[in-house]
Amino acid sequence: MSEANISENIKKIKAQLPENVTLVAVSKTKPVSDIMEAYRAGQRVFGENKVQEMEAKWQELPKDIEWHMIGHVQRNKVKYMAPFVNLIHAVDSQRLLKEINKRAKENDRVIDCLLQLKIAEEESKYGMDRQQMQDLLASGVLDHYKNVNVIGLMGMATFTDNEAQISREFDSLQQFYNTHKEAHRFSELSIGMSGDYLLALRHGSTMVRVGSAIFGER
Ligand SMILES: *Cc1c(COP(=O)(O)O)cnc(C)c1O
């Protein structure tokens, strides 16, 4: 048994979210029994950050679960999730997009993706900077890849208690999103985790990725 009251936590968080906002329950490192507890509370969207762990859970769990890959993806792992993944949140290069397109095509699927913009003021390894993303969007390659559908953007704020800083970082992503939204028919902005999802809602989040506030500390 888990320490956390998973179904209560889900109810509490859902009650705080507007109807257009998707709750991605981040179940990384947690056992399938915890996921089933969330499932029985009505949760259907789960996020994982390791491809093999997600694949093992997909094999074992009900097939109406939507699996989101929220972590950094290595290109050689894409083939393992291409048959079933519903949304890849952190696409940070054209080479990765190309690989997803190839594997999606092999599976006769179109895979939804988000592009990750680097917004944290701290040194962070992942995500494109503004110039890289602008170049990618302007290049027209998104239309060229028929088996990927880029439906929006994702970002991760600095790991800090400083709300003003997180707010600044979310704001910069929201502005970038709004600038490009119409031209690229974006509909999803994935920002907000356990510690900052209420703040993210005020910055236009349509998808919050919440782990520890549902399942307890990892
Ligand atoms: C782990 C993780 C989360 C969830 O973090 P919590 O603080 O537990 O809510 C969200 N997004 C990404 C990319 C993660 O890796």
CSV table of C-alpha atoms and ligand atoms in Angstrom, one decimal:
chain,number,residue,atom,x,y,z
A,1,MET,CA,0.0,0.0,0.0
A,2,SER,CA,1.1,3.5,-0.8
A,3,GLU,CA,1.4,6.1,1.9
A,4,ALA,CA,-0.4,8.6,-0.3
A,5,ASN,CA,-4.2,8.7,-0.6
A,6,ILE,CA,-4.1,8.6,-4.4
A,7,SER,CA,-7.7,8.9,-5.2
A,8,GLU,CA,-8.3,11.7,-2.7
A,9,ASN,CA,-5.3,13.6,-4.2
A,10,ILE,CA,-6.6,13.2,-7.7
A,11,LYS,CA,-10.0,14.5,-6.7
A,12,LYS,CA,-8.5,17.5,-5.0
A,13,ILE,CA,-6.3,18.4,-7.9
A,14,LYS,CA,-9.0,17.8,-10.5
A,15,ALA,CA,-11.3,20.2,-8.6
A,16,GLN,CA,-8.7,22.9,-9.1
A,17,LEU,CA,-8.3,22.5,-12.8
A,18,PRO,CA,-10.5,24.2,-15.4
A,19,GLU,CA,-12.3,21.8,-17.8
A,20,ASN,CA,-9.9,22.4,-20.7
A,21,VAL,CA,-6.8,21.4,-18.7
A,22,THR,CA,-5.5,17.8,-18.8
A,23,LEU,CA,-4.1,16.2,-15.7
A,24,VAL,CA,-1.1,14.1,-16.5
A,25,ALA,CA,-0.5,11.8,-13.5
A,26,VAL,CA,3.2,11.3,-13.4
A,27,SER,CA,3.7,7.7,-12.3
A,28,LYS,CA,7.5,7.3,-12.9
A,29,THR,CA,9.1,4.9,-10.4
A,30,LYS,CA,5.7,4.0,-8.9
A,31,PRO,CA,4.3,0.5,-9.1
A,32,VAL,CA,1.4,-0.6,-11.3
A,33,SER,CA,-0.7,-1.0,-8.1
A,34,ASP,CA,-0.5,2.8,-7.5
A,35,ILE,CA,-1.4,3.4,-11.2
A,36,MET,CA,-4.4,1.1,-10.8
A,37,GLU,CA,-5.6,3.0,-7.7
A,38,ALA,CA,-5.5,6.2,-9.8
A,39,TYR,CA,-7.2,4.4,-12.7
A,40,ARG,CA,-10.1,3.3,-10.4
A,41,ALA,CA,-10.5,7.0,-9.4
A,42,GLY,CA,-11.1,7.7,-13.1
A,43,GLN,CA,-7.6,8.9,-14.1
A,44,ARG,CA,-6.7,7.8,-17.6
A,45,VAL,CA,-3.6,9.9,-18.6
A,46,PHE,CA,-0.3,8.9,-17.2
A,47,GLY,CA,3.2,10.3,-17.7
A,48,GLU,CA,6.5,8.5,-17.5
A,49,ASN,CA,10.1,9.6,-18.1
A,50,LYS,CA,11.7,6.4,-19.2
A,51,VAL,CA,10.7,4.6,-22.3
A,52,GLN,CA,11.3,1.0,-21.1
A,53,GLU,CA,9.5,1.6,-17.8
A,54,MET,CA,6.5,3.0,-19.7
A,55,GLU,CA,6.5,0.1,-22.2
A,56,ALA,CA,6.5,-2.4,-19.3
A,57,LYS,CA,3.6,-0.6,-17.7
A,58,TRP,CA,1.7,-0.3,-21.0
A,59,GLN,CA,2.0,-4.1,-21.5
A,60,GLU,CA,0.6,-4.8,-18.1
A,61,LEU,CA,-2.2,-2.2,-17.6
A,62,PRO,CA,-5.6,-1.5,-19.2
A,63,LYS,CA,-5.4,-0.5,-22.8
A,64,ASP,CA,-7.6,2.6,-22.4
A,65,ILE,CA,-4.8,4.4,-20.6
A,66,GLU,CA,-3.2,7.2,-22.5
A,67,TRP,CA,0.6,7.2,-22.1
A,68,HIS,CA,2.6,10.4,-22.2
A,69,MET,CA,6.4,10.4,-22.5
A,70,ILE,CA,7.4,13.5,-20.5
A,71,GLY,CA,11.1,13.0,-20.1
A,72,HIS,CA,14.1,13.5,-22.4
A,73,VAL,CA,14.0,10.9,-25.2
A,74,GLN,CA,17.0,9.2,-26.8
A,75,ARG,CA,16.5,8.5,-30.5
A,76,ASN,CA,17.3,4.8,-30.2
A,77,LYS,CA,14.4,4.4,-27.7
A,78,VAL,CA,11.7,5.8,-29.9
A,79,LYS,CA,10.9,2.5,-31.6
A,80,TYR,CA,9.9,0.9,-28.3
A,81,MET,CA,7.1,3.4,-27.7
A,82,ALA,CA,6.0,4.2,-31.2
A,83,PRO,CA,3.3,1.5,-31.2
A,84,PHE,CA,1.3,3.0,-28.3
A,85,VAL,CA,2.6,6.4,-27.0
A,86,ASN,CA,-0.1,9.1,-27.1
A,87,LEU,CA,2.0,12.3,-26.6
A,88,ILE,CA,5.7,13.0,-26.5
A,89,HIS,CA,6.2,16.2,-24.5
A,90,ALA,CA,9.9,17.0,-24.7
A,91,VAL,CA,10.9,17.0,-28.4
A,92,ASP,CA,14.1,19.1,-28.5
A,93,SER,CA,15.6,18.5,-31.9
A,94,GLN,CA,14.8,18.0,-35.5
A,95,ARG,CA,16.7,14.7,-35.5
A,96,LEU,CA,14.4,13.4,-32.8
A,97,LEU,CA,11.3,14.6,-34.7
A,98,LYS,CA,12.6,12.8,-37.8
A,99,GLU,CA,13.1,9.6,-35.9
A,100,ILE,CA,9.6,9.8,-34.3
A,101,ASN,CA,8.1,10.3,-37.8
A,102,LYS,CA,10.0,7.3,-39.2
A,103,ARG,CA,8.8,5.0,-36.3
A,104,ALA,CA,5.3,6.3,-36.4
A,105,LYS,CA,5.1,5.6,-40.1
A,106,GLU,CA,6.3,2.0,-39.5
A,107,ASN,CA,3.4,1.6,-37.1
A,108,ASP,CA,1.0,3.3,-39.4
A,109,ARG,CA,0.3,6.0,-36.8
A,110,VAL,CA,0.5,9.8,-36.4
A,111,ILE,CA,2.1,10.6,-33.1
A,112,ASP,CA,1.3,13.9,-31.3
A,113,CYS,CA,4.4,15.8,-30.0
A,114,LEU,CA,5.2,19.0,-28.1
A,115,LEU,CA,8.4,20.9,-28.6
A,116,GLN,CA,10.4,21.7,-25.5
A,117,LEU,CA,11.6,25.3,-25.0
A,118,LYS,CA,14.4,25.9,-22.6
A,119,ILE,CA,12.9,28.4,-20.1
A,120,ALA,CA,14.8,27.8,-16.9
A,121,GLU,CA,17.3,30.6,-16.0
A,122,GLU,CA,19.4,27.9,-14.3
A,123,GLU,CA,21.7,25.8,-16.5
A,124,SER,CA,19.5,23.1,-18.0
A,125,LYS,CA,20.6,20.4,-20.4
A,126,TYR,CA,17.4,19.9,-22.4
A,127,GLY,CA,15.1,21.9,-24.6
A,128,MET,CA,15.7,24.2,-27.6
A,129,ASP,CA,16.6,27.8,-27.1
A,130,ARG,CA,14.4,30.4,-28.8
A,131,GLN,CA,16.5,30.8,-31.9
A,132,GLN,CA,16.6,27.1,-32.5
A,133,MET,CA,12.9,26.7,-32.1
A,134,GLN,CA,12.1,29.7,-34.2
A,135,ASP,CA,14.3,28.3,-37.0
A,136,LEU,CA,12.6,24.9,-36.8
A,137,LEU,CA,9.2,26.5,-36.9
A,138,ALA,CA,10.1,28.7,-39.8
A,139,SER,CA,11.8,25.9,-41.8
A,140,GLY,CA,8.5,24.2,-42.7
A,141,VAL,CA,9.7,20.8,-41.7
A,142,LEU,CA,6.8,20.3,-39.3
A,143,ASP,CA,4.5,20.1,-42.4
A,144,HIS,CA,7.0,17.8,-44.0
A,145,TYR,CA,6.8,15.0,-41.4
A,146,LYS,CA,3.4,13.5,-42.1
A,147,ASN,CA,3.4,11.0,-39.2
A,148,VAL,CA,4.1,13.5,-36.4
A,149,ASN,CA,1.7,16.2,-35.3
A,150,VAL,CA,3.2,19.0,-33.3
A,151,ILE,CA,0.3,20.2,-31.2
A,152,GLY,CA,2.1,22.6,-28.9
A,153,LEU,CA,4.9,23.4,-26.5
A,154,MET,CA,6.3,22.2,-23.2
A,155,GLY,CA,8.6,23.8,-20.6
A,156,MET,CA,10.2,23.2,-17.2
A,157,ALA,CA,10.8,26.0,-14.8
A,158,THR,CA,13.9,26.2,-12.6
A,159,PHE,CA,13.7,24.0,-9.5
A,160,THR,CA,13.3,26.7,-6.9
A,161,ASP,CA,11.0,28.1,-4.3
A,162,ASN,CA,11.2,31.6,-5.9
A,163,GLU,CA,7.7,32.1,-7.3
A,164,ALA,CA,8.6,35.3,-9.0
A,165,GLN,CA,11.3,33.5,-11.0
A,166,ILE,CA,9.0,30.6,-11.9
A,167,SER,CA,6.4,33.1,-12.9
A,168,ARG,CA,8.9,34.9,-15.2
A,169,GLU,CA,9.9,31.7,-16.8
A,170,PHE,CA,6.3,30.5,-17.4
A,171,ASP,CA,5.5,34.0,-18.8
A,172,SER,CA,8.3,33.9,-21.3
A,173,LEU,CA,7.0,30.5,-22.6
A,174,GLN,CA,3.4,31.7,-22.7
A,175,GLN,CA,4.4,34.7,-24.8
A,176,PHE,CA,6.4,32.5,-27.2
A,177,TYR,CA,3.4,30.1,-27.4
A,178,ASN,CA,0.9,32.9,-28.1
A,179,THR,CA,3.2,34.3,-30.8
A,180,HIS,CA,3.3,31.0,-32.7
A,181,LYS,CA,0.0,29.5,-31.8
A,182,GLU,CA,-2.1,30.5,-34.7
A,183,ALA,CA,0.4,29.9,-37.5
A,184,HIS,CA,1.1,26.4,-36.2
A,185,ARG,CA,-2.4,25.5,-34.9
A,186,PHE,CA,-1.0,24.8,-31.4
A,187,SER,CA,-3.6,23.8,-28.8
A,188,GLU,CA,-1.5,22.5,-25.9
A,189,LEU,CA,0.9,24.2,-23.5
A,190,SER,CA,2.4,21.7,-21.0
A,191,ILE,CA,3.6,23.6,-17.9
A,192,GLY,CA,3.2,23.0,-14.2
A,193,MET,CA,4.3,20.2,-11.8
A,194,SER,CA,3.3,19.4,-8.2
A,195,GLY,CA,4.9,22.6,-6.8
A,196,ASP,CA,3.8,25.1,-9.4
A,197,TYR,CA,0.7,23.9,-11.3
A,198,LEU,CA,-1.6,26.6,-9.8
A,199,LEU,CA,0.9,29.2,-11.0
A,200,ALA,CA,1.1,27.4,-14.4
A,201,LEU,CA,-2.7,27.7,-14.8
A,202,ARG,CA,-2.4,31.4,-14.5
A,203,HIS,CA,0.1,31.3,-17.4
A,204,GLY,CA,-2.2,29.5,-19.8
A,205,SER,CA,-1.3,25.9,-19.1
A,206,THR,CA,-3.5,23.3,-20.8
A,207,MET,CA,-1.6,20.3,-19.4
A,208,VAL,CA,-0.2,19.9,-15.9
A,209,ARG,CA,2.3,17.1,-15.1
A,210,VAL,CA,1.7,16.1,-11.5
A,211,GLY,CA,3.6,13.3,-9.7
A,212,SER,CA,4.4,13.6,-6.0
A,213,ALA,CA,1.2,15.6,-5.2
A,214,ILE,CA,-0.7,12.5,-6.3
A,215,PHE,CA,1.5,9.5,-5.6
A,216,GLY,CA,3.6,10.9,-2.7
A,217,GLU,CA,7.4,11.5,-2.6
A,218,ARG,CA,9.6,9.4,-4.9
B,1,LIG,C1,8.9,14.0,-12.6
B,1,LIG,C2,8.4,15.0,-13.6
B,1,LIG,C3,7.3,15.8,-13.3
B,1,LIG,C4,6.4,15.6,-12.0
B,1,LIG,O1,7.2,16.1,-10.9
B,1,LIG,P1,6.4,16.3,-9.5
B,1,LIG,O2,7.2,17.4,-8.9
B,1,LIG,O3,6.6,15.0,-8.8
B,1,LIG,O4,5.0,16.7,-9.7
B,1,LIG,C5,6.8,16.7,-14.3
B,1,LIG,N1,7.5,16.8,-15.4
B,1,LIG,C6,8.6,16.1,-15.7
B,1,LIG,C7,9.3,16.4,-17.0
B,1,LIG,C8,9.1,15.2,-14.8
B,1,LIG,O5,10.2,14.6,-15.1
